[in-house]
């Protein structure tokens, strides 16, 4: 697990936010994000995509708001990439 890329979990503006970096995704998208918990892993997937661009972009930072009951996950999965979750440290 220590070799996995890191997702950073933080608490911002009253909600939990998962930050991942260096991920490829649609350049523009309008969709609902489905959260599925499997043990200590939170999987996010797109559901009911109403609009998605044909192009893909690599994002330096990608953020997902997550439900409060998932704030204790150890792993985060997005588009077949598994991340190890660490808490964000704020200055």
PDB file of N, CA, C and O in Angstrom, residues 16-64:
ATOM      1  N   UNK A  16     -16.323  17.291   3.655  1.00  0.00           N
ATOM      2  CA  UNK A  16     -15.121  16.500   3.409  1.00  0.00           C
ATOM      3  C   UNK A  16     -14.814  16.499   1.922  1.00  0.00           C
ATOM      4  O   UNK A  16     -15.723  16.333   1.097  1.00  0.00           O
ATOM      5  N   UNK A  17     -13.539  16.707   1.589  1.00  0.00           N
ATOM      6  CA  UNK A  17     -13.123  16.789   0.191  1.00  0.00           C
ATOM      7  C   UNK A  17     -11.903  15.900  -0.021  1.00  0.00           C
ATOM      8  O   UNK A  17     -10.934  15.984   0.731  1.00  0.00           O
ATOM      9  N   UNK A  18     -11.974  15.053  -1.043  1.00  0.00           N
ATOM     10  CA  UNK A  18     -10.855  14.189  -1.410  1.00  0.00           C
ATOM     11  C   UNK A  18     -10.120  14.845  -2.571  1.00  0.00           C
ATOM     12  O   UNK A  18     -10.727  15.208  -3.580  1.00  0.00           O
ATOM     13  N   UNK A  19      -8.809  14.999  -2.421  1.00  0.00           N
ATOM     14  CA  UNK A  19      -7.963  15.603  -3.448  1.00  0.00           C
ATOM     15  C   UNK A  19      -7.087  14.518  -4.061  1.00  0.00           C
ATOM     16  O   UNK A  19      -6.390  13.802  -3.338  1.00  0.00           O
ATOM     17  N   UNK A  20      -7.122  14.407  -5.378  1.00  0.00           N
ATOM     18  CA  UNK A  20      -6.208  13.504  -6.072  1.00  0.00           C
ATOM     19  C   UNK A  20      -5.485  14.313  -7.140  1.00  0.00           C
ATOM     20  O   UNK A  20      -5.977  15.349  -7.581  1.00  0.00           O
ATOM     21  N   UNK A  21      -4.314  13.849  -7.535  1.00  0.00           N
ATOM     22  CA  UNK A  21      -3.549  14.610  -8.523  1.00  0.00           C
ATOM     23  C   UNK A  21      -3.056  13.711  -9.643  1.00  0.00           C
ATOM     24  O   UNK A  21      -3.011  12.487  -9.506  1.00  0.00           O
ATOM     25  N   UNK A  22      -2.698  14.394 -10.732  1.00  0.00           N
ATOM     26  CA  UNK A  22      -2.172  13.723 -11.912  1.00  0.00           C
ATOM     27  C   UNK A  22      -3.114  12.634 -12.426  1.00  0.00           C
ATOM     28  O   UNK A  22      -2.716  11.496 -12.615  1.00  0.00           O
ATOM     29  N   UNK A  23      -4.385  12.993 -12.620  1.00  0.00           N
ATOM     30  CA  UNK A  23      -5.384  12.045 -13.118  1.00  0.00           C
ATOM     31  C   UNK A  23      -5.954  12.526 -14.443  1.00  0.00           C
ATOM     32  O   UNK A  23      -6.082  13.719 -14.687  1.00  0.00           O
ATOM     33  N   UNK A  24      -6.291  11.588 -15.279  1.00  0.00           N
ATOM     34  CA  UNK A  24      -6.892  11.894 -16.570  1.00  0.00           C
ATOM     35  C   UNK A  24      -8.401  11.755 -16.449  1.00  0.00           C
ATOM     36  O   UNK A  24      -8.902  10.778 -15.906  1.00  0.00           O
ATOM     37  N   UNK A  25      -9.105  12.766 -16.959  1.00  0.00           N
ATOM     38  CA  UNK A  25     -10.559  12.762 -16.910  1.00  0.00           C
ATOM     39  C   UNK A  25     -11.075  13.616 -18.069  1.00  0.00           C
ATOM     40  O   UNK A  25     -10.304  14.275 -18.762  1.00  0.00           O
ATOM     41  N   UNK A  26     -12.387  13.609 -18.235  1.00  0.00           N
ATOM     42  CA  UNK A  26     -12.989  14.453 -19.263  1.00  0.00           C
ATOM     43  C   UNK A  26     -12.639  15.913 -18.978  1.00  0.00           C
ATOM     44  O   UNK A  26     -12.657  16.343 -17.830  1.00  0.00           O
ATOM     45  N   UNK A  27     -12.354  16.670 -20.034  1.00  0.00           N
ATOM     46  CA  UNK A  27     -12.008  18.088 -19.845  1.00  0.00           C
ATOM     47  C   UNK A  27     -13.184  18.868 -19.262  1.00  0.00           C
ATOM     48  O   UNK A  27     -12.999  19.736 -18.421  1.00  0.00           O
ATOM     49  N   UNK A  28     -14.389  18.559 -19.703  1.00  0.00           N
ATOM     50  CA  UNK A  28     -15.600  19.129 -19.112  1.00  0.00           C
ATOM     51  C   UNK A  28     -16.609  18.003 -18.927  1.00  0.00           C
ATOM     52  O   UNK A  28     -16.698  17.092 -19.757  1.00  0.00           O
ATOM     53  N   UNK A  29     -17.344  18.079 -17.831  1.00  0.00           N
ATOM     54  CA  UNK A  29     -18.316  17.027 -17.539  1.00  0.00           C
ATOM     55  C   UNK A  29     -19.414  17.585 -16.645  1.00  0.00           C
ATOM     56  O   UNK A  29     -19.160  18.441 -15.796  1.00  0.00           O
ATOM     57  N   UNK A  30     -20.623  17.118 -16.866  1.00  0.00           N
ATOM     58  CA  UNK A  30     -21.752  17.435 -16.000  1.00  0.00           C
ATOM     59  C   UNK A  30     -22.379  16.098 -15.630  1.00  0.00           C
ATOM     60  O   UNK A  30     -22.968  15.432 -16.484  1.00  0.00           O
ATOM     61  N   UNK A  31     -22.217  15.689 -14.390  1.00  0.00           N
ATOM     62  CA  UNK A  31     -22.668  14.367 -13.974  1.00  0.00           C
ATOM     63  C   UNK A  31     -22.872  14.313 -12.473  1.00  0.00           C
ATOM     64  O   UNK A  31     -22.420  15.192 -11.746  1.00  0.00           O
ATOM     65  N   UNK A  32     -23.523  13.267 -12.033  1.00  0.00           N
ATOM     66  CA  UNK A  32     -23.590  12.958 -10.604  1.00  0.00           C
ATOM     67  C   UNK A  32     -22.445  12.011 -10.285  1.00  0.00           C
ATOM     68  O   UNK A  32     -22.081  11.173 -11.095  1.00  0.00           O
ATOM     69  N   UNK A  33     -21.911  12.144  -9.094  1.00  0.00           N
ATOM     70  CA  UNK A  33     -20.837  11.254  -8.658  1.00  0.00           C
ATOM     71  C   UNK A  33     -21.425  10.276  -7.645  1.00  0.00           C
ATOM     72  O   UNK A  33     -22.003  10.678  -6.640  1.00  0.00           O
ATOM     73  N   UNK A  34     -21.293   8.997  -7.949  1.00  0.00           N
ATOM     74  CA  UNK A  34     -21.792   7.936  -7.088  1.00  0.00           C
ATOM     75  C   UNK A  34     -20.662   7.466  -6.182  1.00  0.00           C
ATOM     76  O   UNK A  34     -19.544   7.223  -6.651  1.00  0.00           O
ATOM     77  N   UNK A  35     -20.936   7.352  -4.889  1.00  0.00           N
ATOM     78  CA  UNK A  35     -19.957   6.868  -3.921  1.00  0.00           C
ATOM     79  C   UNK A  35     -20.376   5.479  -3.454  1.00  0.00           C
ATOM     80  O   UNK A  35     -21.486   5.302  -2.963  1.00  0.00           O
ATOM     81  N   UNK A  36     -19.478   4.520  -3.607  1.00  0.00           N
ATOM     82  CA  UNK A  36     -19.739   3.158  -3.165  1.00  0.00           C
ATOM     83  C   UNK A  36     -18.612   2.753  -2.229  1.00  0.00           C
ATOM     84  O   UNK A  36     -17.443   2.799  -2.613  1.00  0.00           O
ATOM     85  N   UNK A  37     -18.983   2.371  -1.027  1.00  0.00           N
ATOM     86  CA  UNK A  37     -17.973   1.955  -0.051  1.00  0.00           C
ATOM     87  C   UNK A  37     -17.896   0.436  -0.029  1.00  0.00           C
ATOM     88  O   UNK A  37     -18.913  -0.248   0.048  1.00  0.00           O
ATOM     89  N   UNK A  38     -16.666  -0.063  -0.073  1.00  0.00           N
ATOM     90  CA  UNK A  38     -16.420  -1.498   0.002  1.00  0.00           C
ATOM     91  C   UNK A  38     -15.366  -1.707   1.088  1.00  0.00           C
ATOM     92  O   UNK A  38     -14.173  -1.562   0.821  1.00  0.00           O
ATOM     93  N   UNK A  39     -15.809  -1.966   2.313  1.00  0.00           N
ATOM     94  CA  UNK A  39     -14.879  -2.115   3.435  1.00  0.00           C
ATOM     95  C   UNK A  39     -14.172  -0.806   3.729  1.00  0.00           C
ATOM     96  O   UNK A  39     -14.800   0.198   4.031  1.00  0.00           O
ATOM     97  N   UNK A  40     -12.841  -0.802   3.578  1.00  0.00           N
ATOM     98  CA  UNK A  40     -12.050   0.398   3.862  1.00  0.00           C
ATOM     99  C   UNK A  40     -11.728   1.199   2.602  1.00  0.00           C
ATOM    100  O   UNK A  40     -10.874   2.070   2.616  1.00  0.00           O
ATOM    101  N   UNK A  41     -12.441   0.899   1.499  1.00  0.00           N
ATOM    102  CA  UNK A  41     -12.187   1.562   0.216  1.00  0.00           C
ATOM    103  C   UNK A  41     -13.435   2.297  -0.267  1.00  0.00           C
ATOM    104  O   UNK A  41     -14.534   1.743  -0.266  1.00  0.00           O
ATOM    105  N   UNK A  42     -13.253   3.551  -0.683  1.00  0.00           N
ATOM    106  CA  UNK A  42     -14.329   4.331  -1.278  1.00  0.00           C
ATOM    107  C   UNK A  42     -14.092   4.413  -2.778  1.00  0.00           C
ATOM    108  O   UNK A  42     -13.036   4.857  -3.227  1.00  0.00           O
ATOM    109  N   UNK A  43     -15.072   3.960  -3.546  1.00  0.00           N
ATOM    110  CA  UNK A  43     -15.006   4.001  -5.011  1.00  0.00           C
ATOM    111  C   UNK A  43     -15.963   5.086  -5.489  1.00  0.00           C
ATOM    112  O   UNK A  43     -17.119   5.117  -5.074  1.00  0.00           O
ATOM    113  N   UNK A  44     -15.465   5.994  -6.341  1.00  0.00           N
ATOM    114  CA  UNK A  44     -16.343   6.991  -6.940  1.00  0.00           C
ATOM    115  C   UNK A  44     -16.443   6.718  -8.435  1.00  0.00           C
ATOM    116  O   UNK A  44     -15.463   6.360  -9.081  1.00  0.00           O
ATOM    117  N   UNK A  45     -17.669   6.856  -8.936  1.00  0.00           N
ATOM    118  CA  UNK A  45     -17.915   6.654 -10.362  1.00  0.00           C
ATOM    119  C   UNK A  45     -18.937   7.682 -10.822  1.00  0.00           C
ATOM    120  O   UNK A  45     -19.701   8.212 -10.025  1.00  0.00           O
ATOM    121  N   UNK A  46     -18.921   7.915 -12.111  1.00  0.00           N
ATOM    122  CA  UNK A  46     -19.892   8.844 -12.681  1.00  0.00           C
ATOM    123  C   UNK A  46     -21.192   8.116 -12.965  1.00  0.00           C
ATOM    124  O   UNK A  46     -21.203   6.970 -13.394  1.00  0.00           O
ATOM    125  N   UNK A  47     -22.297   8.844 -12.724  1.00  0.00           N
ATOM    126  CA  UNK A  47     -23.619   8.287 -12.944  1.00  0.00           C
ATOM    127  C   UNK A  47     -24.469   9.356 -13.621  1.00  0.00           C
ATOM    128  O   UNK A  47     -24.378  10.532 -13.272  1.00  0.00           O
ATOM    129  N   UNK A  48     -25.261   8.952 -14.575  1.00  0.00           N
ATOM    130  CA  UNK A  48     -26.161   9.878 -15.277  1.00  0.00           C
ATOM    131  C   UNK A  48     -25.416  11.037 -15.920  1.00  0.00           C
ATOM    132  O   UNK A  48     -25.740  12.207 -15.706  1.00  0.00           O
ATOM    133  N   UNK A  49     -24.389  10.728 -16.711  1.00  0.00           N
ATOM    134  CA  UNK A  49     -23.644  11.793 -17.386  1.00  0.00           C
ATOM    135  C   UNK A  49     -24.545  12.476 -18.403  1.00  0.00           C
ATOM    136  O   UNK A  49     -25.017  11.845 -19.326  1.00  0.00           O
ATOM    137  N   UNK A  50     -24.788  13.752 -18.182  1.00  0.00           N
ATOM    138  CA  UNK A  50     -25.609  14.484 -19.142  1.00  0.00           C
ATOM    139  C   UNK A  50     -24.734  15.132 -20.206  1.00  0.00           C
ATOM    140  O   UNK A  50     -25.138  15.244 -21.351  1.00  0.00           O
ATOM    141  N   UNK A  51     -23.532  15.550 -19.815  1.00  0.00           N
ATOM    142  CA  UNK A  51     -22.611  16.167 -20.760  1.00  0.00           C
ATOM    143  C   UNK A  51     -21.189  15.767 -20.401  1.00  0.00           C
ATOM    144  O   UNK A  51     -20.794  15.862 -19.247  1.00  0.00           O
ATOM    145  N   UNK A  52     -20.450  15.323 -21.418  1.00  0.00           N
ATOM    146  CA  UNK A  52     -19.028  15.018 -21.225  1.00  0.00           C
ATOM    147  C   UNK A  52     -18.307  15.327 -22.530  1.00  0.00           C
ATOM    148  O   UNK A  52     -18.771  14.964 -23.611  1.00  0.00           O
ATOM    149  N   UNK A  53     -17.186  16.004 -22.411  1.00  0.00           N
ATOM    150  CA  UNK A  53     -16.423  16.328 -23.612  1.00  0.00           C
ATOM    151  C   UNK A  53     -15.795  15.067 -24.203  1.00  0.00           C
ATOM    152  O   UNK A  53     -15.623  14.070 -23.520  1.00  0.00           O
ATOM    153  N   UNK A  54     -15.463  15.136 -25.461  1.00  0.00           N
ATOM    154  CA  UNK A  54     -14.786  14.009 -26.101  1.00  0.00           C
ATOM    155  C   UNK A  54     -13.306  13.981 -25.767  1.00  0.00           C
ATOM    156  O   UNK A  54     -12.657  12.962 -25.848  1.00  0.00           O
ATOM    157  N   UNK A  55     -12.779  15.130 -25.387  1.00  0.00           N
ATOM    158  CA  UNK A  55     -11.350  15.212 -25.080  1.00  0.00           C
ATOM    159  C   UNK A  55     -11.090  14.840 -23.621  1.00  0.00           C
ATOM    160  O   UNK A  55     -11.973  14.913 -22.776  1.00  0.00           O
ATOM    161  N   UNK A  56      -9.871  14.426 -23.358  1.00  0.00           N
ATOM    162  CA  UNK A  56      -9.429  14.117 -22.004  1.00  0.00           C
ATOM    163  C   UNK A  56      -8.319  15.077 -21.617  1.00  0.00           C
ATOM    164  O   UNK A  56      -7.523  15.485 -22.456  1.00  0.00           O
ATOM    165  N   UNK A  57      -8.281  15.432 -20.341  1.00  0.00           N
ATOM    166  CA  UNK A  57      -7.244  16.316 -19.816  1.00  0.00           C
ATOM    167  C   UNK A  57      -6.583  15.636 -18.619  1.00  0.00           C
ATOM    168  O   UNK A  57      -7.211  14.839 -17.931  1.00  0.00           O
ATOM    169  N   UNK A  58      -5.326  15.971 -18.390  1.00  0.00           N
ATOM    170  CA  UNK A  58      -4.650  15.520 -17.181  1.00  0.00           C
ATOM    171  C   UNK A  58      -4.708  16.656 -16.177  1.00  0.00           C
ATOM    172  O   UNK A  58      -4.248  17.757 -16.454  1.00  0.00           O
ATOM    173  N   UNK A  59      -5.298  16.379 -15.017  1.00  0.00           N
ATOM    174  CA  UNK A  59      -5.501  17.392 -13.992  1.00  0.00           C
ATOM    175  C   UNK A  59      -4.420  17.303 -12.924  1.00  0.00           C
ATOM    176  O   UNK A  59      -4.136  16.216 -12.412  1.00  0.00           O
ATOM    177  N   UNK A  60      -3.837  18.452 -12.586  1.00  0.00           N
ATOM    178  CA  UNK A  60      -2.883  18.505 -11.476  1.00  0.00           C
ATOM    179  C   UNK A  60      -3.611  18.219 -10.166  1.00  0.00           C
ATOM    180  O   UNK A  60      -3.053  17.605  -9.267  1.00  0.00           O
ATOM    181  N   UNK A  61      -4.854  18.701 -10.073  1.00  0.00           N
ATOM    182  CA  UNK A  61      -5.657  18.443  -8.880  1.00  0.00           C
ATOM    183  C   UNK A  61      -7.110  18.231  -9.287  1.00  0.00           C
ATOM    184  O   UNK A  61      -7.655  18.970 -10.091  1.00  0.00           O
ATOM    185  N   UNK A  62      -7.688  17.191  -8.732  1.00  0.00           N
ATOM    186  CA  UNK A  62      -9.082  16.844  -8.964  1.00  0.00           C
ATOM    187  C   UNK A  62      -9.702  16.687  -7.579  1.00  0.00           C
ATOM    188  O   UNK A  62      -9.105  16.051  -6.715  1.00  0.00           O
ATOM    189  N   UNK A  63     -10.882  17.263  -7.341  1.00  0.00           N
ATOM    190  CA  UNK A  63     -11.502  17.225  -6.018  1.00  0.00           C
ATOM    191  C   UNK A  63     -12.872  16.565  -6.088  1.00  0.00           C
ATOM    192  O   UNK A  63     -13.607  16.775  -7.050  1.00  0.00           O
ATOM    193  N   UNK A  64     -13.175  15.808  -5.036  1.00  0.00           N
ATOM    194  CA  UNK A  64     -14.484  15.187  -4.897  1.00  0.00           C
ATOM    195  C   UNK A  64     -15.002  15.451  -3.497  1.00  0.00           C
ATOM    196  O   UNK A  64     -14.315  15.166  -2.516  1.00  0.00           O
TER     197      UNK A  64
END
